[in-house]
mmCIF file of N, CA and C in Angstrom:
data_model
loop_
_atom_site.group_PDB
_atom_site.id
_atom_site.type_symbol
_atom_site.label_atom_id
_atom_site.label_comp_id
_atom_site.label_asym_id
_atom_site.label_seq_id
_atom_site.Cartn_x
_atom_site.Cartn_y
_atom_site.Cartn_z
ATOM 1 N N GLN A 270 17.968 -4.214 19.316
ATOM 2 C CA GLN A 270 19.295 -4.750 19.228
ATOM 3 C C GLN A 270 19.847 -4.667 17.813
ATOM 4 N N ILE A 271 19.457 -3.662 17.097
ATOM 5 C CA ILE A 271 19.946 -3.492 15.738
ATOM 6 C C ILE A 271 21.195 -2.634 15.794
ATOM 7 N N GLN A 272 22.258 -3.157 15.243
ATOM 8 C CA GLN A 272 23.518 -2.440 15.228
ATOM 9 C C GLN A 272 23.548 -1.520 14.023
ATOM 10 N N LYS A 273 23.808 -0.255 14.276
ATOM 11 C CA LYS A 273 23.885 0.696 13.172
ATOM 12 C C LYS A 273 25.336 0.830 12.733
ATOM 13 N N CYS A 274 25.551 0.842 11.444
ATOM 14 C CA CYS A 274 26.894 1.001 10.892
ATOM 15 C C CYS A 274 26.933 2.250 10.035
ATOM 16 N N ASN A 275 27.993 2.989 10.194
ATOM 17 C CA ASN A 275 28.170 4.096 9.273
ATOM 18 C C ASN A 275 29.027 3.638 8.099
ATOM 19 N N ARG A 276 29.256 4.507 7.162
ATOM 20 C CA ARG A 276 29.970 4.136 5.935
ATOM 21 C C ARG A 276 31.389 3.660 6.242
ATOM 22 N N ASN A 277 32.085 4.309 7.177
ATOM 23 C CA ASN A 277 33.461 3.926 7.498
ATOM 24 C C ASN A 277 33.524 2.537 8.109
ATOM 25 N N GLN A 278 32.577 2.215 8.993
ATOM 26 C CA GLN A 278 32.553 0.872 9.562
ATOM 27 C C GLN A 278 32.317 -0.158 8.473
ATOM 28 N N PHE A 279 31.426 0.160 7.549
ATOM 29 C CA PHE A 279 31.143 -0.764 6.457
ATOM 30 C C PHE A 279 32.394 -0.997 5.618
ATOM 31 N N LEU A 280 33.091 0.073 5.269
ATOM 32 C CA LEU A 280 34.293 -0.060 4.452
ATOM 33 C C LEU A 280 35.380 -0.818 5.197
ATOM 34 N N ALA A 281 35.526 -0.545 6.498
ATOM 35 C CA ALA A 281 36.542 -1.245 7.282
ATOM 36 C C ALA A 281 36.236 -2.733 7.348
ATOM 37 N N LYS A 282 34.994 -3.081 7.609
ATOM 38 C CA LYS A 282 34.630 -4.490 7.706
ATOM 39 C C LYS A 282 34.718 -5.185 6.361
ATOM 40 N N SER A 283 34.311 -4.503 5.300
ATOM 41 C CA SER A 283 34.372 -5.143 3.994
ATOM 42 C C SER A 283 35.816 -5.321 3.553
ATOM 43 N N SER A 284 36.712 -4.399 3.945
ATOM 44 C CA SER A 284 38.113 -4.572 3.571
ATOM 45 C C SER A 284 38.729 -5.726 4.343
ATOM 46 N N ILE A 285 38.308 -5.944 5.585
ATOM 47 C CA ILE A 285 38.801 -7.089 6.351
ATOM 48 C C ILE A 285 38.366 -8.383 5.684
ATOM 49 N N ILE A 286 37.164 -8.419 5.182
ATOM 50 C CA ILE A 286 36.673 -9.619 4.509
ATOM 51 C C ILE A 286 37.539 -9.929 3.296
ATOM 52 N N MET A 287 37.936 -8.909 2.562
ATOM 53 C CA MET A 287 38.730 -9.138 1.355
ATOM 54 C C MET A 287 40.168 -9.526 1.690
ATOM 55 N N VAL A 288 40.727 -8.961 2.754
ATOM 56 C CA VAL A 288 42.136 -9.191 3.070
ATOM 57 C C VAL A 288 42.344 -10.518 3.773
ATOM 58 N N ASP A 289 41.528 -10.828 4.743
ATOM 59 C CA ASP A 289 41.758 -12.002 5.574
ATOM 60 C C ASP A 289 40.647 -13.010 5.349
ATOM 61 N N SER A 290 40.913 -14.042 4.585
ATOM 62 C CA SER A 290 39.874 -15.016 4.264
ATOM 63 C C SER A 290 39.567 -15.947 5.427
ATOM 64 N N THR A 291 40.474 -16.109 6.407
ATOM 65 C CA THR A 291 40.209 -17.010 7.534
ATOM 66 C C THR A 291 39.144 -16.445 8.461
ATOM 67 N N ASN A 292 39.080 -15.142 8.590
ATOM 68 C CA ASN A 292 38.076 -14.512 9.441
ATOM 69 C C ASN A 292 36.876 -14.024 8.645
ATOM 70 N N ALA A 293 36.775 -14.438 7.414
ATOM 71 C CA ALA A 293 35.725 -13.927 6.537
ATOM 72 C C ALA A 293 34.336 -14.225 7.069
ATOM 73 N N VAL A 294 34.130 -15.430 7.596
ATOM 74 C CA VAL A 294 32.800 -15.796 8.084
ATOM 75 C C VAL A 294 32.424 -14.938 9.278
ATOM 76 N N LEU A 295 33.340 -14.767 10.206
ATOM 77 C CA LEU A 295 33.078 -13.949 11.386
ATOM 78 C C LEU A 295 32.785 -12.505 10.987
ATOM 79 N N GLU A 296 33.631 -11.939 10.156
ATOM 80 C CA GLU A 296 33.435 -10.552 9.761
ATOM 81 C C GLU A 296 32.185 -10.383 8.911
ATOM 82 N N LYS A 297 31.887 -11.375 8.090
ATOM 83 C CA LYS A 297 30.690 -11.285 7.263
ATOM 84 C C LYS A 297 29.443 -11.274 8.140
ATOM 85 N N SER A 298 29.432 -12.079 9.202
ATOM 86 C CA SER A 298 28.263 -12.086 10.078
ATOM 87 C C SER A 298 28.126 -10.748 10.797
ATOM 88 N N LYS A 299 29.235 -10.130 11.183
ATOM 89 C CA LYS A 299 29.168 -8.804 11.798
ATOM 90 C C LYS A 299 28.629 -7.787 10.798
ATOM 91 N N LEU A 300 29.087 -7.908 9.567
ATOM 92 C CA LEU A 300 28.640 -6.990 8.525
ATOM 93 C C LEU A 300 27.153 -7.149 8.270
ATOM 94 N N CYS A 301 26.676 -8.365 8.246
ATOM 95 C CA CYS A 301 25.258 -8.606 7.993
ATOM 96 C C CYS A 301 24.383 -8.043 9.102
ATOM 97 N N ASN A 302 24.878 -8.051 10.341
ATOM 98 C CA ASN A 302 24.099 -7.493 11.444
ATOM 99 C C ASN A 302 23.825 -6.009 11.240
ATOM 100 N N CYS A 303 24.746 -5.332 10.572
ATOM 101 C CA CYS A 303 24.565 -3.903 10.334
ATOM 102 C C CYS A 303 23.391 -3.634 9.404
ATOM 103 N N PHE A 304 23.103 -4.565 8.527
ATOM 104 C CA PHE A 304 22.097 -4.335 7.499
ATOM 105 C C PHE A 304 20.862 -5.202 7.673
ATOM 106 N N ARG A 305 20.721 -5.845 8.814
ATOM 107 C CA ARG A 305 19.571 -6.704 9.043
ATOM 108 C C ARG A 305 18.275 -5.908 8.984
ATOM 109 N N MET A 306 18.263 -4.728 9.563
ATOM 110 C CA MET A 306 17.062 -3.902 9.556
ATOM 111 C C MET A 306 16.697 -3.487 8.142
ATOM 112 N N SER A 307 17.673 -3.068 7.376
ATOM 113 C CA SER A 307 17.343 -2.621 6.030
ATOM 114 C C SER A 307 16.832 -3.780 5.179
ATOM 115 N N LEU A 308 17.325 -4.978 5.407
ATOM 116 C CA LEU A 308 16.828 -6.130 4.660
ATOM 117 C C LEU A 308 15.385 -6.426 5.046
ATOM 118 N N SER A 309 15.076 -6.377 6.343
ATOM 119 C CA SER A 309 13.697 -6.640 6.761
ATOM 120 C C SER A 309 12.762 -5.543 6.260
ATOM 121 N N LEU A 310 13.246 -4.305 6.243
ATOM 122 C CA LEU A 310 12.425 -3.225 5.693
ATOM 123 C C LEU A 310 12.200 -3.416 4.205
ATOM 124 N N ARG A 311 13.220 -3.859 3.505
ATOM 125 C CA ARG A 311 13.061 -4.114 2.071
ATOM 126 C C ARG A 311 12.030 -5.205 1.831
ATOM 127 N N LEU A 312 12.084 -6.261 2.628
ATOM 128 C CA LEU A 312 11.101 -7.336 2.480
ATOM 129 C C LEU A 312 9.698 -6.837 2.796
ATOM 130 N N TRP A 313 9.569 -5.997 3.819
ATOM 131 C CA TRP A 313 8.258 -5.462 4.179
ATOM 132 C C TRP A 313 7.702 -4.615 3.040
ATOM 133 N N PHE A 314 8.538 -3.737 2.487
ATOM 134 C CA PHE A 314 8.087 -2.905 1.370
ATOM 135 C C PHE A 314 7.743 -3.750 0.151
ATOM 136 N N ALA A 315 8.507 -4.802 -0.076
ATOM 137 C CA ALA A 315 8.206 -5.688 -1.206
ATOM 138 C C ALA A 315 6.848 -6.349 -1.013
ATOM 139 N N ARG A 316 6.558 -6.788 0.198
ATOM 140 C CA ARG A 316 5.254 -7.406 0.480
ATOM 141 C C ARG A 316 4.123 -6.407 0.268
ATOM 142 N N VAL A 317 4.314 -5.190 0.770
ATOM 143 C CA VAL A 317 3.285 -4.160 0.605
ATOM 144 C C VAL A 317 3.064 -3.868 -0.873
ATOM 145 N N LEU A 318 4.148 -3.788 -1.629
ATOM 146 C CA LEU A 318 4.032 -3.527 -3.058
ATOM 147 C C LEU A 318 3.254 -4.633 -3.756
ATOM 148 N N VAL A 319 3.550 -5.874 -3.413
ATOM 149 C CA VAL A 319 2.832 -7.002 -4.023
ATOM 150 C C VAL A 319 1.357 -6.955 -3.645
ATOM 151 N N LEU A 320 1.068 -6.683 -2.382
ATOM 152 C CA LEU A 320 -0.328 -6.634 -1.944
ATOM 153 C C LEU A 320 -1.093 -5.492 -2.603
ATOM 154 N N THR A 321 -0.444 -4.361 -2.800
ATOM 155 C CA THR A 321 -1.146 -3.251 -3.448
ATOM 156 C C THR A 321 -1.438 -3.552 -4.910
ATOM 157 N N GLN A 322 -0.650 -4.407 -5.516
ATOM 158 C CA GLN A 322 -0.907 -4.779 -6.904
ATOM 159 C C GLN A 322 -2.132 -5.677 -7.027
ATOM 160 N N LEU A 323 -2.527 -6.298 -5.926
ATOM 161 C CA LEU A 323 -3.693 -7.176 -5.942
ATOM 162 C C LEU A 323 -5.007 -6.403 -5.893
ATOM 163 N N ILE A 324 -4.943 -5.143 -5.491
ATOM 164 C CA ILE A 324 -6.142 -4.318 -5.422
ATOM 165 C C ILE A 324 -6.445 -3.807 -6.826
ATOM 166 N N HIS A 325 -7.635 -4.091 -7.314
ATOM 167 C CA HIS A 325 -7.967 -3.765 -8.697
ATOM 168 C C HIS A 325 -8.548 -2.372 -8.885
ATOM 169 N N GLY A 326 -9.079 -1.803 -7.862
ATOM 170 C CA GLY A 326 -9.675 -0.479 -8.008
ATOM 171 C C GLY A 326 -9.475 0.338 -6.749
ATOM 172 N N ALA A 327 -9.626 1.619 -6.894
ATOM 173 C CA ALA A 327 -9.521 2.493 -5.735
ATOM 174 C C ALA A 327 -10.870 2.523 -5.028
ATOM 175 N N PHE A 328 -10.828 2.394 -3.741
ATOM 176 C CA PHE A 328 -12.053 2.422 -2.957
ATOM 177 C C PHE A 328 -12.240 3.837 -2.418
ATOM 178 N N CYS A 329 -12.730 4.707 -3.274
ATOM 179 C CA CYS A 329 -12.899 6.115 -2.918
ATOM 180 C C CYS A 329 -14.271 6.341 -2.298
ATOM 181 N N TRP A 330 -14.352 7.349 -1.472
ATOM 182 C CA TRP A 330 -15.617 7.660 -0.831
ATOM 183 C C TRP A 330 -16.540 8.422 -1.753
ATOM 184 N N GLY A 331 -15.979 9.235 -2.592
ATOM 185 C CA GLY A 331 -16.809 10.034 -3.474
ATOM 186 C C GLY A 331 -17.408 11.226 -2.758
ATOM 187 N N LYS A 332 -18.224 11.958 -3.484
ATOM 188 C CA LYS A 332 -18.822 13.191 -2.969
ATOM 189 C C LYS A 332 -19.714 12.920 -1.756
ATOM 190 N N GLU A 333 -20.515 11.867 -1.838
ATOM 191 C CA GLU A 333 -21.442 11.551 -0.743
ATOM 192 C C GLU A 333 -20.692 11.162 0.527
ATOM 193 N N GLY A 334 -19.617 10.410 0.371
ATOM 194 C CA GLY A 334 -18.828 9.989 1.531
ATOM 195 C C GLY A 334 -18.169 11.156 2.232
ATOM 196 N N HIS A 335 -17.593 12.063 1.448
ATOM 197 C CA HIS A 335 -16.969 13.236 2.053
ATOM 198 C C HIS A 335 -18.012 14.130 2.728
ATOM 199 N N TYR A 336 -19.173 14.246 2.121
ATOM 200 C CA TYR A 336 -20.252 15.041 2.716
ATOM 201 C C TYR A 336 -20.655 14.449 4.070
ATOM 202 N N ALA A 337 -20.810 13.126 4.113
ATOM 203 C CA ALA A 337 -21.218 12.460 5.356
ATOM 204 C C ALA A 337 -20.165 12.626 6.448
ATOM 205 N N VAL A 338 -18.900 12.486 6.085
ATOM 206 C CA VAL A 338 -17.829 12.640 7.077
ATOM 207 C C VAL A 338 -17.806 14.062 7.621
ATOM 208 N N CYS A 339 -18.023 15.045 6.766
ATOM 209 C CA CYS A 339 -18.060 16.438 7.232
ATOM 210 C C CYS A 339 -19.225 16.679 8.181
ATOM 211 N N LYS A 340 -20.371 16.123 7.862
ATOM 212 C CA LYS A 340 -21.534 16.290 8.747
ATOM 213 C C LYS A 340 -21.263 15.654 10.110
ATOM 214 N N ILE A 341 -20.637 14.489 10.115
ATOM 215 C CA ILE A 341 -20.301 13.830 11.386
ATOM 216 C C ILE A 341 -19.300 14.680 12.159
ATOM 217 N N ALA A 342 -18.286 15.189 11.460
ATOM 218 C CA ALA A 342 -17.278 16.027 12.120
ATOM 219 C C ALA A 342 -17.904 17.289 12.696
ATOM 220 N N GLU A 343 -18.814 17.896 11.943
ATOM 221 C CA GLU A 343 -19.480 19.112 12.423
ATOM 222 C C GLU A 343 -20.255 18.863 13.708
ATOM 223 N N SER A 344 -20.779 17.668 13.871
ATOM 224 C CA SER A 344 -21.558 17.375 15.079
ATOM 225 C C SER A 344 -20.682 17.372 16.336
ATOM 226 N N TYR A 345 -19.368 17.235 16.162
ATOM 227 C CA TYR A 345 -18.451 17.243 17.300
ATOM 228 C C TYR A 345 -17.853 18.624 17.571
ATOM 229 N N PHE A 346 -18.111 19.595 16.710
ATOM 230 C CA PHE A 346 -17.561 20.937 16.882
ATOM 231 C C PHE A 346 -18.191 21.630 18.084
ATOM 232 N N GLU A 347 -17.363 22.385 18.794
ATOM 233 C CA GLU A 347 -17.873 23.262 19.842
ATOM 234 C C GLU A 347 -18.266 24.584 19.185
ATOM 235 N N GLU A 348 -18.973 25.423 19.925
ATOM 236 C CA GLU A 348 -19.466 26.686 19.371
ATOM 237 C C GLU A 348 -18.330 27.560 18.844
ATOM 238 N N GLU A 349 -17.213 27.599 19.567
ATOM 239 C CA GLU A 349 -16.072 28.404 19.120
ATOM 240 C C GLU A 349 -15.535 27.886 17.786
ATOM 241 N N THR A 350 -15.495 26.577 17.657
ATOM 242 C CA THR A 350 -14.988 25.961 16.429
ATOM 243 C C THR A 350 -15.911 26.251 15.263
ATOM 244 N N VAL A 351 -17.212 26.163 15.500
ATOM 245 C CA VAL A 351 -18.189 26.447 14.442
ATOM 246 C C VAL A 351 -18.005 27.871 13.937
ATOM 247 N N ALA A 352 -17.839 28.814 14.861
ATOM 248 C CA ALA A 352 -17.655 30.218 14.474
ATOM 249 C C ALA A 352 -16.360 30.406 13.681
ATOM 250 N N ALA A 353 -15.279 29.742 14.112
ATOM 251 C CA ALA A 353 -13.995 29.874 13.414
ATOM 252 C C ALA A 353 -14.064 29.266 12.016
ATOM 253 N N VAL A 354 -14.738 28.133 11.887
ATOM 254 C CA VAL A 354 -14.857 27.478 10.580
ATOM 255 C C VAL A 354 -15.690 28.331 9.640
ATOM 256 N N LYS A 355 -16.765 28.897 10.138
ATOM 257 C CA LYS A 355 -17.630 29.736 9.290
ATOM 258 C C LYS A 355 -16.882 30.953 8.761
ATOM 259 N N LYS A 356 -15.933 31.487 9.564
ATOM 260 C CA LYS A 356 -15.130 32.614 9.099
ATOM 261 C C LYS A 356 -14.212 32.202 7.946
ATOM 262 N N LEU A 357 -13.765 30.955 7.961
ATOM 263 C CA LEU A 357 -12.831 30.475 6.938
ATOM 264 C C LEU A 357 -13.517 30.034 5.649
ATOM 265 N N LEU A 358 -14.797 29.720 5.737
ATOM 266 C CA LEU A 358 -15.513 29.217 4.558
ATOM 267 C C LEU A 358 -15.758 30.323 3.537
ATOM 268 N N PRO A 359 -15.759 29.962 2.265
ATOM 269 C CA PRO A 359 -16.098 30.966 1.245
ATOM 270 C C PRO A 359 -17.584 31.314 1.328
ATOM 271 N N GLU A 360 -17.964 32.442 0.772
ATOM 272 C CA GLU A 360 -19.369 32.866 0.808
ATOM 273 C C GLU A 360 -20.275 31.880 0.093
ATOM 274 N N SER A 361 -19.748 31.216 -0.921
ATOM 275 C CA SER A 361 -20.565 30.255 -1.678
ATOM 276 C C SER A 361 -20.991 29.058 -0.827
ATOM 277 N N ALA A 362 -20.300 28.799 0.281
ATOM 278 C CA ALA A 362 -20.655 27.675 1.148
ATOM 279 C C ALA A 362 -21.855 27.993 2.030
ATOM 280 N N GLU A 363 -22.161 29.267 2.190
ATOM 281 C CA GLU A 363 -23.287 29.714 3.012
ATOM 282 C C GLU A 363 -23.246 29.129 4.425
ATOM 283 N N GLY A 364 -22.028 29.047 4.999
ATOM 284 C CA GLY A 364 -21.876 28.578 6.369
ATOM 285 C C GLY A 364 -21.928 27.075 6.553
ATOM 286 N N ASP A 365 -21.991 26.319 5.482
ATOM 287 C CA ASP A 365 -22.092 24.856 5.580
ATOM 288 C C ASP A 365 -20.768 24.218 5.163
ATOM 289 N N LEU A 366 -20.043 23.680 6.128
ATOM 290 C CA LEU A 366 -18.754 23.050 5.851
ATOM 291 C C LEU A 366 -18.898 21.865 4.903
ATOM 292 N N ALA A 367 -19.931 21.080 5.083
ATOM 293 C CA ALA A 367 -20.113 19.878 4.268
ATOM 294 C C ALA A 367 -20.269 20.196 2.783
ATOM 295 N N SER A 368 -20.739 21.388 2.477
ATOM 296 C CA SER A 368 -20.924 21.742 1.063
ATOM 297 C C SER A 368 -19.596 21.913 0.326
ATOM 298 N N VAL A 369 -18.514 22.165 1.069
ATOM 299 C CA VAL A 369 -17.207 22.313 0.421
ATOM 300 C C VAL A 369 -16.269 21.135 0.697
ATOM 301 N N CYS A 370 -16.731 20.157 1.445
ATOM 302 C CA CYS A 370 -15.877 19.005 1.764
ATOM 303 C C CYS A 370 -15.628 18.095 0.573
ATOM 304 N N SER A 371 -16.417 18.225 -0.440
ATOM 305 C CA SER A 371 -16.255 17.333 -1.590
ATOM 306 C C SER A 371 -15.392 17.935 -2.685
ATOM 307 N N TRP A 372 -14.685 19.032 -2.414
ATOM 308 C CA TRP A 372 -13.879 19.664 -3.462
ATOM 309 C C TRP A 372 -12.849 18.715 -4.067
ATOM 310 N N PRO A 373 -12.274 17.730 -3.329
ATOM 311 C CA PRO A 373 -11.320 16.837 -3.996
ATOM 312 C C PRO A 373 -11.983 15.963 -5.065
ATOM 313 N N ASP A 374 -13.284 15.759 -4.954
ATOM 314 C CA ASP A 374 -13.993 14.898 -5.900
ATOM 315 C C ASP A 374 -14.471 15.653 -7.131
ATOM 316 N N GLU A 375 -14.351 16.957 -7.113
ATOM 317 C CA GLU A 375 -14.878 17.746 -8.234
ATOM 318 C C GLU A 375 -13.807 18.109 -9.234
#
């Protein structure tokens, strides 16, 4: 039930607020309905920003974590997938996907 307003509706409603002070409360409430979603989104982003500031360090997996995730992923590969992945791997990997999964950590 969020009412979307385009720029022209906003300008029309805001000009009514300035011209007619007797209907200002009514028009102001209509205007606020147009921006209720953006206000709630702003509050949500503000909360997320505050919460992220409370985290003191990055909880990274590191080389060992990426290696483990690759090994787990490889266990779910079908034979066709294994063959396709081996074609894409560099020769230095010697057919082992997990050996190159830690490149972001290096």
